[in-house]
Short mmCIF file of C-alpha atoms in Angstrom, two decimals:
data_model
loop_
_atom_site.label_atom_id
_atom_site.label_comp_id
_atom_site.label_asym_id
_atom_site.label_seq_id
_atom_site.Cartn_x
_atom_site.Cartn_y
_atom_site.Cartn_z
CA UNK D 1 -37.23 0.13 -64.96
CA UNK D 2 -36.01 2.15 -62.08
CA UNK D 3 -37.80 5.34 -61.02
CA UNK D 4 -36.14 7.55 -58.83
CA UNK D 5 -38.46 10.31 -56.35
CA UNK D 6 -36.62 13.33 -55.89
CA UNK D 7 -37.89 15.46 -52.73
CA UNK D 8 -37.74 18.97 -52.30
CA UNK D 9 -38.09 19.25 -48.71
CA UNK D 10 -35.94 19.12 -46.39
CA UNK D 11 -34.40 16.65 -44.49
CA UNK D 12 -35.82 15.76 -41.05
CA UNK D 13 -33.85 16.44 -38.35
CA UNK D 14 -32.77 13.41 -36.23
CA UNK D 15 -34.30 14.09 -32.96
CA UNK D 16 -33.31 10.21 -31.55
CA UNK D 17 -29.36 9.94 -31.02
CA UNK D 18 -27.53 7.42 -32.31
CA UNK D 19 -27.62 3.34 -30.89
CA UNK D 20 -24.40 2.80 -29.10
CA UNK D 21 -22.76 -0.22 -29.18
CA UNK D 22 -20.74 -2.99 -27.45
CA UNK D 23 -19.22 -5.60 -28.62
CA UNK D 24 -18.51 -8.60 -27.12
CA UNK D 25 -16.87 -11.53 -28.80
CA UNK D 26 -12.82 -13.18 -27.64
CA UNK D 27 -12.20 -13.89 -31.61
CA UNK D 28 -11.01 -10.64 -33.10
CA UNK D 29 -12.14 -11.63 -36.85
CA UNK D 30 -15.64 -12.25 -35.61
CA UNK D 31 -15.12 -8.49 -33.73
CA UNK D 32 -14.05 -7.23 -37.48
CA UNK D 33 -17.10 -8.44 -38.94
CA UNK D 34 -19.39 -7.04 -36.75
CA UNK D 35 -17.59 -3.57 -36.85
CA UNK D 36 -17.87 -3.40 -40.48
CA UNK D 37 -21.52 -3.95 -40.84
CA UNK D 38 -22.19 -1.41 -37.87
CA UNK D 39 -20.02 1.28 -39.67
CA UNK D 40 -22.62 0.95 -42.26
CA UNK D 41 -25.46 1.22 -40.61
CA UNK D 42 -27.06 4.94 -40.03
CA UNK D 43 -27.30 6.27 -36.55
CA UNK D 44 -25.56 3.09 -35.25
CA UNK D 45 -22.21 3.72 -32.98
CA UNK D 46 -20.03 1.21 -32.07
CA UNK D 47 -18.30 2.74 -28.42
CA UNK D 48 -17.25 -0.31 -27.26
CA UNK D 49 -15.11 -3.95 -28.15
CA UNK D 50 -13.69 -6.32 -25.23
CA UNK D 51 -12.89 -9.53 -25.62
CA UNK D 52 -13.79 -11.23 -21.87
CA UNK D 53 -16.41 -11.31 -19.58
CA UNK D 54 -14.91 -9.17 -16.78
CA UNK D 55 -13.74 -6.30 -19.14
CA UNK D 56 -17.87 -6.11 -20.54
CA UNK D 57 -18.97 -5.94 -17.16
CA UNK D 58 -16.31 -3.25 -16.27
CA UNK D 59 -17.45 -1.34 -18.98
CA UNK D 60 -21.48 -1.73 -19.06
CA UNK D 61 -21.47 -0.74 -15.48
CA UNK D 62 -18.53 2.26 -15.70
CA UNK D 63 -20.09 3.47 -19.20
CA UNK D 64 -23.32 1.89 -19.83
CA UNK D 65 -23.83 1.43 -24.09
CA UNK D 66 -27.56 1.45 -25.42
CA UNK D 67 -26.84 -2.25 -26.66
CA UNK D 68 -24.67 -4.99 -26.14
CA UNK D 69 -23.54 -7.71 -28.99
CA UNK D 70 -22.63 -10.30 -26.44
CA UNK D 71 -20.90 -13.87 -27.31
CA UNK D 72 -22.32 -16.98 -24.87
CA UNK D 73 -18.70 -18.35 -24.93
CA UNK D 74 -16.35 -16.16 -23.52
CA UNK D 75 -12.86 -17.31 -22.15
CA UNK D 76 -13.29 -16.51 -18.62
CA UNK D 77 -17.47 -16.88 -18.03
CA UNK D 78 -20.18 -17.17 -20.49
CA UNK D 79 -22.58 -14.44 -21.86
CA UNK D 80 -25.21 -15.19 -19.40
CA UNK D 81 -22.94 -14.80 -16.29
CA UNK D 82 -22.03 -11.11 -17.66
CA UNK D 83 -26.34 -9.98 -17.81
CA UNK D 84 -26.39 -12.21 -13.88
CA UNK D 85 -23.48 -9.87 -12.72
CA UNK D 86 -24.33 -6.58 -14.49
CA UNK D 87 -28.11 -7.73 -13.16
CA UNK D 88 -31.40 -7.11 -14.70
CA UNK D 89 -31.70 -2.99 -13.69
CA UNK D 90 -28.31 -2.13 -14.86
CA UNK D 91 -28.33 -4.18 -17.94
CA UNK D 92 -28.79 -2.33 -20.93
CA UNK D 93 -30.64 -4.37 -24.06
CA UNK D 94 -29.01 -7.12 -25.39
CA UNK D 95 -28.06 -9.67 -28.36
CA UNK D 96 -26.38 -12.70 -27.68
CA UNK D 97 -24.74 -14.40 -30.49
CA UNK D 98 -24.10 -17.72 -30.07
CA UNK D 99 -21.93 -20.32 -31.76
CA UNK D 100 -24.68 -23.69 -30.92
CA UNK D 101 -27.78 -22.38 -29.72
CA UNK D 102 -28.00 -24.93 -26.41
CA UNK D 103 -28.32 -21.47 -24.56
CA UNK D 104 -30.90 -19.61 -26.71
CA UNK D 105 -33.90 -20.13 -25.00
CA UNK D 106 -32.07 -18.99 -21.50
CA UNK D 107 -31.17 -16.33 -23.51
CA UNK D 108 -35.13 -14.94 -24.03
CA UNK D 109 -35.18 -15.73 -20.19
CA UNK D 110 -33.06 -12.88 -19.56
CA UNK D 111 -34.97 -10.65 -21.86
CA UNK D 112 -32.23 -10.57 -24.77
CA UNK D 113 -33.98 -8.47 -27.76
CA UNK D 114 -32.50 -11.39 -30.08
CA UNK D 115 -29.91 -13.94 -30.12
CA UNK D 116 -27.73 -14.25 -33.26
CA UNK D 117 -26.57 -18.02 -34.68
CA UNK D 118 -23.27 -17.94 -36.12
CA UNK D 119 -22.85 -18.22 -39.01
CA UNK D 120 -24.81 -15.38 -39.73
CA UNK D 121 -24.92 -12.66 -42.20
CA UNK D 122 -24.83 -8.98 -43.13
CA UNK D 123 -28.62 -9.28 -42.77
CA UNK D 124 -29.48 -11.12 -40.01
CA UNK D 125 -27.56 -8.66 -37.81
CA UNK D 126 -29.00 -5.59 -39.00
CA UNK D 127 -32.80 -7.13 -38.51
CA UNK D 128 -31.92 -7.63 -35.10
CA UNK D 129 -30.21 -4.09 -34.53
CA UNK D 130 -33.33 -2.63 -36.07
CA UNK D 131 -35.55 -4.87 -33.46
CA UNK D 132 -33.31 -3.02 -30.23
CA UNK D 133 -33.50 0.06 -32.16
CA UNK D 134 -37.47 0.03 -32.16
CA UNK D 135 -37.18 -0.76 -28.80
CA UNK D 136 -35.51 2.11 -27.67
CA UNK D 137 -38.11 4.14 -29.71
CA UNK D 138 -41.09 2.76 -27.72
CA UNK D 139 -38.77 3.41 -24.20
CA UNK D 140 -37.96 6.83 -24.86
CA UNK D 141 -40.54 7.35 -22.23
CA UNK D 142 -38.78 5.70 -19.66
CA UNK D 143 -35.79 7.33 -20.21
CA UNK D 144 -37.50 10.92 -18.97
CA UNK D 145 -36.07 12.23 -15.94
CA UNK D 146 -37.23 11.83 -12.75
CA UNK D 147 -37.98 15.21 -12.31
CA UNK D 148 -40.31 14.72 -15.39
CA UNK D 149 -41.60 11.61 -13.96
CA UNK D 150 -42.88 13.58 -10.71
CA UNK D 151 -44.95 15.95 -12.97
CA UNK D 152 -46.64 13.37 -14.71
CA UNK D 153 -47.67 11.43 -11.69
CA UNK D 154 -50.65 13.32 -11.45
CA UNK D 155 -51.90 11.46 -14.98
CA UNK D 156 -50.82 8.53 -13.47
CA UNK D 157 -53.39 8.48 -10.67
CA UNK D 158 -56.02 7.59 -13.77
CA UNK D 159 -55.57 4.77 -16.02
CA UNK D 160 -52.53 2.81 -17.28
CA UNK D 161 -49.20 4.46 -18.49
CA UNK D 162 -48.69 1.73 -21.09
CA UNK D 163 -49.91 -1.27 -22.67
CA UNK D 164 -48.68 -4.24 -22.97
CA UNK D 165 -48.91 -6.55 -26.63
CA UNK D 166 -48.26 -9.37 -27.71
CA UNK D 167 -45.81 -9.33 -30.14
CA UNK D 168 -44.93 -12.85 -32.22
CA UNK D 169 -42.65 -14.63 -29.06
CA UNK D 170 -41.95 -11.36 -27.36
CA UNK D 171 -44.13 -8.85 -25.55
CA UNK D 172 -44.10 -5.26 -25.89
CA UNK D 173 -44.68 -2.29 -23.91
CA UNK D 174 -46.46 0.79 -25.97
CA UNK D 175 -46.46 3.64 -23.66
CA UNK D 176 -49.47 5.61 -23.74
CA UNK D 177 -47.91 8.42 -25.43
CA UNK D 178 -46.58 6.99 -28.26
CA UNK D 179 -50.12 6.05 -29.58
CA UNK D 180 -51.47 8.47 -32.02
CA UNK D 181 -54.77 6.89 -32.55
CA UNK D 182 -56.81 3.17 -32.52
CA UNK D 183 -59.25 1.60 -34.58
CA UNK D 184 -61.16 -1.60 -34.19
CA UNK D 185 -60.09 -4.17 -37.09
CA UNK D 186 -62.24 -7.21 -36.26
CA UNK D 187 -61.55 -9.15 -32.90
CA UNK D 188 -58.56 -6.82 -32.71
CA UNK D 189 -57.53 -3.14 -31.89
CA UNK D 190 -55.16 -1.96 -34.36
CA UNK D 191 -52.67 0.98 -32.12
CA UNK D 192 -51.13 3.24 -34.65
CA UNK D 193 -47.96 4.65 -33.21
CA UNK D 194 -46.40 6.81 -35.64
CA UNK D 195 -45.18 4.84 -38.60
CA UNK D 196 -46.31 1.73 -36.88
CA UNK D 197 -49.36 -0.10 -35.98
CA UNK D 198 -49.56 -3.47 -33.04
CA UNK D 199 -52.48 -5.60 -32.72
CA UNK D 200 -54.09 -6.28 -29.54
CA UNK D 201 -56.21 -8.77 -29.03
CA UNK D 202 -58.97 -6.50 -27.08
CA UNK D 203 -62.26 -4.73 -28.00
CA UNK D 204 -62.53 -1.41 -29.08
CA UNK D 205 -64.82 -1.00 -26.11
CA UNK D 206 -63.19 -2.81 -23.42
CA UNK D 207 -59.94 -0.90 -23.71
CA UNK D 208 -61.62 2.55 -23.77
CA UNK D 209 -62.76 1.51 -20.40
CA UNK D 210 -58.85 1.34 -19.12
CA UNK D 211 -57.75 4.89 -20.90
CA UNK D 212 -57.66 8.19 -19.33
CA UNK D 213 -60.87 9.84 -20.68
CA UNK D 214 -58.45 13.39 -20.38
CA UNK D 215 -56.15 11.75 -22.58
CA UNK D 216 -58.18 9.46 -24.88
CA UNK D 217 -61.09 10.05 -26.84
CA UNK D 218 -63.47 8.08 -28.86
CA UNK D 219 -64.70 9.71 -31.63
CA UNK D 220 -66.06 6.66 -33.88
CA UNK D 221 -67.38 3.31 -33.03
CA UNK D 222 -64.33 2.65 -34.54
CA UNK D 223 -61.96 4.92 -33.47
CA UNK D 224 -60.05 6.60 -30.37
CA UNK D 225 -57.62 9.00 -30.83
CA UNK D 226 -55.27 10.51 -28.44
CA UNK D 227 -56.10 14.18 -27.62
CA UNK D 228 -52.32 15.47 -27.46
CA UNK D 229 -51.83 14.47 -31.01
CA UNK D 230 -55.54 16.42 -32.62
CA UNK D 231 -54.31 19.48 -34.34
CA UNK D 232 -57.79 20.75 -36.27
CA UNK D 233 -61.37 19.65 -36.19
CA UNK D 234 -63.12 20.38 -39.35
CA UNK D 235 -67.03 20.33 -39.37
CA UNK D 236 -68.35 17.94 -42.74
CA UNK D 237 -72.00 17.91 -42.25
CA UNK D 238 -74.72 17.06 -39.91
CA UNK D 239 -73.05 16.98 -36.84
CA UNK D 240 -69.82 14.63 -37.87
CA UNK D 241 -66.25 16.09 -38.17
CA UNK D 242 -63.14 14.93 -39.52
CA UNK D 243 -60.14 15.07 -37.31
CA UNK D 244 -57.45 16.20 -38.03
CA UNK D 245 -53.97 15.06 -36.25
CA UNK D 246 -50.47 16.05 -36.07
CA UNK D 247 -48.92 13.02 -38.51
CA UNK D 248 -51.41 14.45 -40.87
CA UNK D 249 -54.17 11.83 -41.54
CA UNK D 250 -57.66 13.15 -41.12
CA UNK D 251 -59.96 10.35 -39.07
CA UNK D 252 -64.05 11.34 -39.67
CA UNK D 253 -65.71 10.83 -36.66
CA UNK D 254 -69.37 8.94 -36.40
CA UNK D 255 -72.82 11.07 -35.51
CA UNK D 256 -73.27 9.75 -32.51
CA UNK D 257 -70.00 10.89 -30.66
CA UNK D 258 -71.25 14.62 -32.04
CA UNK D 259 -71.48 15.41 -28.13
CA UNK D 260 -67.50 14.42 -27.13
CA UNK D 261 -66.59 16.27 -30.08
CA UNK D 262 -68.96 19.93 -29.73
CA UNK D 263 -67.27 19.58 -26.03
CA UNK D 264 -63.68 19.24 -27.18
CA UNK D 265 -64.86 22.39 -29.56
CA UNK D 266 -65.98 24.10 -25.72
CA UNK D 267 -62.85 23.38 -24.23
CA UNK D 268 -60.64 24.53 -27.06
CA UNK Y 1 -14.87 -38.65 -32.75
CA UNK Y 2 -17.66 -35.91 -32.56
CA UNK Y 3 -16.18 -32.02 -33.12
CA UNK Y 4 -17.21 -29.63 -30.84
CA UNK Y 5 -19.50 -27.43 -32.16
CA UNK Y 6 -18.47 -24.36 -30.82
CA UNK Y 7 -15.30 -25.14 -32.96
CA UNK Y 8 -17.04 -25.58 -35.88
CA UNK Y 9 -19.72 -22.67 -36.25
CA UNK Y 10 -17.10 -20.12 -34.91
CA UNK Y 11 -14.72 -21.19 -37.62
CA UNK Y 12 -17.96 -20.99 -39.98
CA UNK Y 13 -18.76 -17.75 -39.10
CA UNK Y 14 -14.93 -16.47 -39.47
CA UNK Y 15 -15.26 -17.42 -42.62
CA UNK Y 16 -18.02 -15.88 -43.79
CA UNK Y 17 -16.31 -12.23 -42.49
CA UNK Y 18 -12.95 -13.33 -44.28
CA UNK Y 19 -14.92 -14.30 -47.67
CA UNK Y 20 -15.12 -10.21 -48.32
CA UNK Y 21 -12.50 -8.98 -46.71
CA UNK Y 22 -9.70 -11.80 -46.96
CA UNK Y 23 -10.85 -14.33 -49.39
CA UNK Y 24 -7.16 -16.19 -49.17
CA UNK Y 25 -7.70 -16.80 -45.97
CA UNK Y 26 -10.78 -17.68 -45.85
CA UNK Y 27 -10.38 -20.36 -48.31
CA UNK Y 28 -7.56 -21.68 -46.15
CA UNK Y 29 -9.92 -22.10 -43.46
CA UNK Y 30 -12.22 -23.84 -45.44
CA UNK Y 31 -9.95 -25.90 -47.04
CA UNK Y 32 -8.51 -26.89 -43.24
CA UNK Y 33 -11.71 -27.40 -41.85
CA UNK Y 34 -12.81 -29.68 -44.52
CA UNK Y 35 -9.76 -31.71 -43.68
CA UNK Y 36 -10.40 -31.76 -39.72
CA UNK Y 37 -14.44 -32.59 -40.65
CA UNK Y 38 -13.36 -35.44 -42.80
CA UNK Y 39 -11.16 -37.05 -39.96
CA UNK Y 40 -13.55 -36.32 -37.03
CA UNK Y 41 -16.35 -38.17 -39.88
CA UNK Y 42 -14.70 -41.51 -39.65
CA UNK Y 43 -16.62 -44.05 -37.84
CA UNK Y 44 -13.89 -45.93 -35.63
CA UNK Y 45 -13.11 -42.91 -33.62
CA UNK Y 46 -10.28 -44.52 -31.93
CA UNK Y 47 -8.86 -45.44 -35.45
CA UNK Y 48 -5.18 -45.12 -36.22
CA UNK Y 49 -3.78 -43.21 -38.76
CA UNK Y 50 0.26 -42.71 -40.01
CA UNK Y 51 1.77 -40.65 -37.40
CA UNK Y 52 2.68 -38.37 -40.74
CA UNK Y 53 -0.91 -38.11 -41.28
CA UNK Y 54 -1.64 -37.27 -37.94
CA UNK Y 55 0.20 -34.49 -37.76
CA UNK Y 56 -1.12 -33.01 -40.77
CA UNK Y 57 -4.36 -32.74 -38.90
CA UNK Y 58 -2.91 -31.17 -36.17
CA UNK Y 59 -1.09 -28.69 -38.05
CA UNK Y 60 -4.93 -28.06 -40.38
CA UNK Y 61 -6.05 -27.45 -36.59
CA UNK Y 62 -3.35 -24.97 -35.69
CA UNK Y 63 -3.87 -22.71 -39.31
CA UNK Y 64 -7.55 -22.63 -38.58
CA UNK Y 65 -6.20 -21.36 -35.10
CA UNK Y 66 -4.12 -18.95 -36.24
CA UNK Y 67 -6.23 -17.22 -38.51
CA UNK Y 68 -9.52 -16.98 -36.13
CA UNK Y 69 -7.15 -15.33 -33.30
CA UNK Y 70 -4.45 -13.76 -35.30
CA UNK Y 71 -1.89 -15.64 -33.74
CA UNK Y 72 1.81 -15.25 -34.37
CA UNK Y 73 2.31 -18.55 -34.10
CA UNK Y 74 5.19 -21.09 -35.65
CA UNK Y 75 4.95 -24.70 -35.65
CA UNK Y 76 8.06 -26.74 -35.61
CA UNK Y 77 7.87 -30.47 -36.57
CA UNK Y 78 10.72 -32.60 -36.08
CA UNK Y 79 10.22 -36.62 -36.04
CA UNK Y 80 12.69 -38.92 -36.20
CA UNK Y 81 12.82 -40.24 -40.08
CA UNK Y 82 11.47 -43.61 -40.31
CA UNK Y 83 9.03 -42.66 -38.15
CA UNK Y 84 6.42 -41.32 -40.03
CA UNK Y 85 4.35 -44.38 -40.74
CA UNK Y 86 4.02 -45.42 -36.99
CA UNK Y 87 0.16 -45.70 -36.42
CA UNK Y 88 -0.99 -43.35 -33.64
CA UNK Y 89 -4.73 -42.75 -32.40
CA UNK Y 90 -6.67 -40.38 -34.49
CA UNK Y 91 -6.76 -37.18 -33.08
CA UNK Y 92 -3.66 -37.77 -30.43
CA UNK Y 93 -1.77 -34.64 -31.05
CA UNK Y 94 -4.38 -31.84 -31.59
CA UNK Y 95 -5.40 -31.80 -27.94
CA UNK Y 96 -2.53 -31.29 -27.06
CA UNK Y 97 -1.72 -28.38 -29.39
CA UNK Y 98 -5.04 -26.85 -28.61
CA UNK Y 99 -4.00 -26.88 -24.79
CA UNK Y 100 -0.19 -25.08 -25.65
CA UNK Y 101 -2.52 -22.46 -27.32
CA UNK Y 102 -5.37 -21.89 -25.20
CA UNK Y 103 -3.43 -22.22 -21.56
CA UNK Y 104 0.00 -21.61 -22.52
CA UNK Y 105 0.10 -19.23 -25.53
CA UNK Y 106 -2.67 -16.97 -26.18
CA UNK Y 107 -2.72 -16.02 -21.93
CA UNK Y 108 0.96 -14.90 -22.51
CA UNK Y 109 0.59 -12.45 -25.48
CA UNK Y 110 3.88 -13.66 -26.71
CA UNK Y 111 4.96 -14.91 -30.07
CA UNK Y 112 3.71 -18.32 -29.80
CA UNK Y 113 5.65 -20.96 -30.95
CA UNK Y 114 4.94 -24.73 -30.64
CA UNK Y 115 7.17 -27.73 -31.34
CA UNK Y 116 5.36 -31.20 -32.42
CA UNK Y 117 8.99 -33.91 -31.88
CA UNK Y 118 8.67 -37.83 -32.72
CA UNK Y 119 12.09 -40.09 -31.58
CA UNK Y 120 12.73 -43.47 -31.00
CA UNK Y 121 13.20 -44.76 -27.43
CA UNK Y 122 14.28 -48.49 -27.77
CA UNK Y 123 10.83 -50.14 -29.61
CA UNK Y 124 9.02 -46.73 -28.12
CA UNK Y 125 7.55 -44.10 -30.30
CA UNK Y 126 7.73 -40.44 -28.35
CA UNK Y 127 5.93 -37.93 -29.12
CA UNK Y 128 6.63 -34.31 -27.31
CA UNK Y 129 4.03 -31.11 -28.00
CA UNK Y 130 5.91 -28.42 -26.26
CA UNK Y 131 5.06 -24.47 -25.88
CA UNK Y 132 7.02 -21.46 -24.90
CA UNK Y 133 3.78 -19.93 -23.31
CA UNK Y 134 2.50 -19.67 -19.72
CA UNK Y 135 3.44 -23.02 -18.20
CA UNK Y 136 1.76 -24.67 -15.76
CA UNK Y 137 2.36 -24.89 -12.12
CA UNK Y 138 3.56 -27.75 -9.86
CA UNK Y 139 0.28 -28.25 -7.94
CA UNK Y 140 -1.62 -28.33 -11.33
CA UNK Y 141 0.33 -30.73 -13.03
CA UNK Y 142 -0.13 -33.02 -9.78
CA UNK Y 143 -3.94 -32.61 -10.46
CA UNK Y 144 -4.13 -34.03 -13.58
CA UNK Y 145 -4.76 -36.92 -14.81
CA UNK Y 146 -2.23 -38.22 -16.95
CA UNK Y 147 -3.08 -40.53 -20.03
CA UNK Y 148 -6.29 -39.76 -21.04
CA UNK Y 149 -6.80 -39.10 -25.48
CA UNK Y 150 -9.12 -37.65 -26.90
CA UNK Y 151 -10.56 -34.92 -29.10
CA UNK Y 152 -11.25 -31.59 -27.07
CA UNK Y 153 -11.68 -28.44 -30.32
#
């Protein structure tokens, strides 16, 4: 019944460091619960548990965490007074659980990733851990340092640096460099970024318009791929190519963008 | 007599972490809360109940209470025999209790210890709830307003 795949290779290494993580709750058996299902969870580190207002905010500003568990109803304010006083800039993300959810659509006002109903479960929390940690994967980019940030202004001068989609209730910024490549799927673009792919509702055409033609390539009157991630171009026959990029996948390109491509072949 | 939710899906979701790691307690809990639930479900809110009975409530109140903030808390209960089928208001006493806790105990981080007394005055029931926390202070106690019941967890 069960099959189990045994892999030879090695394992990768983890290049993203660990979530840290707050809590915030005043009821120290709710605190234990959430402890225990973070110490299961992989590359998840709990750095932080306070049991009022003023000690979170104390904390978040002294020794910010990458995420905060935060509980509406604390003795001394509420949840939403702690994001007001820590304020939008300093705040890092956020999950409020909440025992009666009068307070959950404020909540999404103050860009929480999720909010939690209690009771909840094993599983509900780690789906909404998972949703800050994807988060954080998509912001890596604005966690580069400002010296970084100076060197890339130059590409900033031409085109957007990410894009915003709609996601379900939420809306998510892809930065540019996170997309490996985008194909039209019907009224849609599908953006593959890594293991993931968004929809945006957009033509294939319409957003080529907005990228950086440096950065950005179409190759397909279905395709664009990002240059950074092209690792081999491999001829097929009468003038179309397959290209090849770095995850691996091999995209063929359409005769008529034979010119783009014979002129990445130039620059190369 | 309406409970506050807070109380409720708190106490909920302590249970569901004590189910795994403390399933004695957590069928304490249950068993309290079921109690509290069936007493706050009566349709006369302002109903009376056996002063006896009352009390039971108010002590399901305080072991929900004391497992949810690991309080080291004792209860004392000492009315006046003959006294314990006096009809008070539903819901009286656990105010009250919930008030020694959340103002006078739990800021004092102090072994908590409340006492519940019923005695005879003439034709007059009495009924003390009494705390060895915090206390309150003179200016406070003239701000409130004295003689209001009513259910507050």
């Amino acid at each position: 019944m069960f099959s189990h795949s045994m892999s030879v290779a090695p394992m990768p290494v983890r290049m993203v460091a660990s979530l840290r993580v707050f809590i915030v709750d005043d009821e120290p058996v709710i605190r234990e619960g959430l402890r225990r299902v973070l110490g299961k969870m992989d590359g998840v580190e709990l750095v932080g548990e306070f049991s009022t207002g003023a000690e979170a905010i104390e904390a978040v500003l002294s020794r910010p965490p990458d995420l905060v568990l935060l509980d509406i109803q604390l003795p001394d304010c509420t949840g939403l007074d702690v994001v007001r006083q820590i304020g939008p800039a300093r705040m890092p993300m956020v999950i409020f659980v909440t025992a009666y959810d009068e307070y959950a659509l404020k909540a999404f006002d103050l860009n929480a990733v999720d909010y939690l109903l209690k009771p909840f479960d094993e599983e509900r929390l780690a789906r909404s851990i998972e949703r800050a940690r994807s988060r954080t994967a998509l912001n890596q980019h604005s966690l580069l340092s400002s010296h970084l940030r100076e060197l890339l202004k130059a590409q900033e001068q031409f085109g957007p640096q990410r894009l915003v989609v709609r996601n379900g209730e939420r809306y998510d910024f892809v930065p540019l460099d996170t997309i490996d490549w985008i194909e039209s799927a019907d009224n849609y673009v599908k953006i593959h970024c890594g293991p993931k792919a968004l929809l945006l509702h957009e033509t294939l055409t319409s957003l080529e318009a907005k990228l950086d033609p440096r950065r950005f390539a179409r190759i397909h009157r279905q395709r664009i791929i990002n240059l950074s991630r092209l690792v081999a171009i491999h001829p097929i026959l009468n003038g179309t190519y397959e290209l090849e990029l770095r995850s691996g996948i091999r995209l063929s390109s359409g005769r008529q963008y034979k010119d783009s491509i014979q002129a990445m072949l130039r620059q190369a | 007599m309406k409970m506050n939710p807070h109380f409720l899906f708190n106490t909920l979701q302590n249970i569901s972490v004590l189910a795994v790691q403390e399933p004695h307690s957590a069928i304490l809990m249950l068993t309290r809360l079921g109690d509290l639930l069936r007493a706050s479900f009566r349709k006369d809110s302002q109903q009376e109940i056996p002063l006896e009975a009352e009390i039971a409530l108010t002590q399901a109140y305080l072991d929900i209470e004391r497992v949810r903030f690991r309080d080291r808390l004792s209860v004392l209960v000492d009315i006046e025999p003959g006294t314990e089928g006096a009809l008070v208001p539903t819901f009286l006493l656990q105010p009250l209790a919930e008030n020694a806790i959340k103002h006078g105990l739990r800021v004092s981080n102090i072994c908590g210890r409340i006492e519940i007394r019923g005695v005879l005055d003439g034709g007059r029931l009495v009924l003390t709830v009494a705390d060895n926390g915090a206390g309150i202070s003179t200016t406070s106690l003239q701000k409130l307003q004295m003689g209001g019941i009513g259910c507050t967890f």
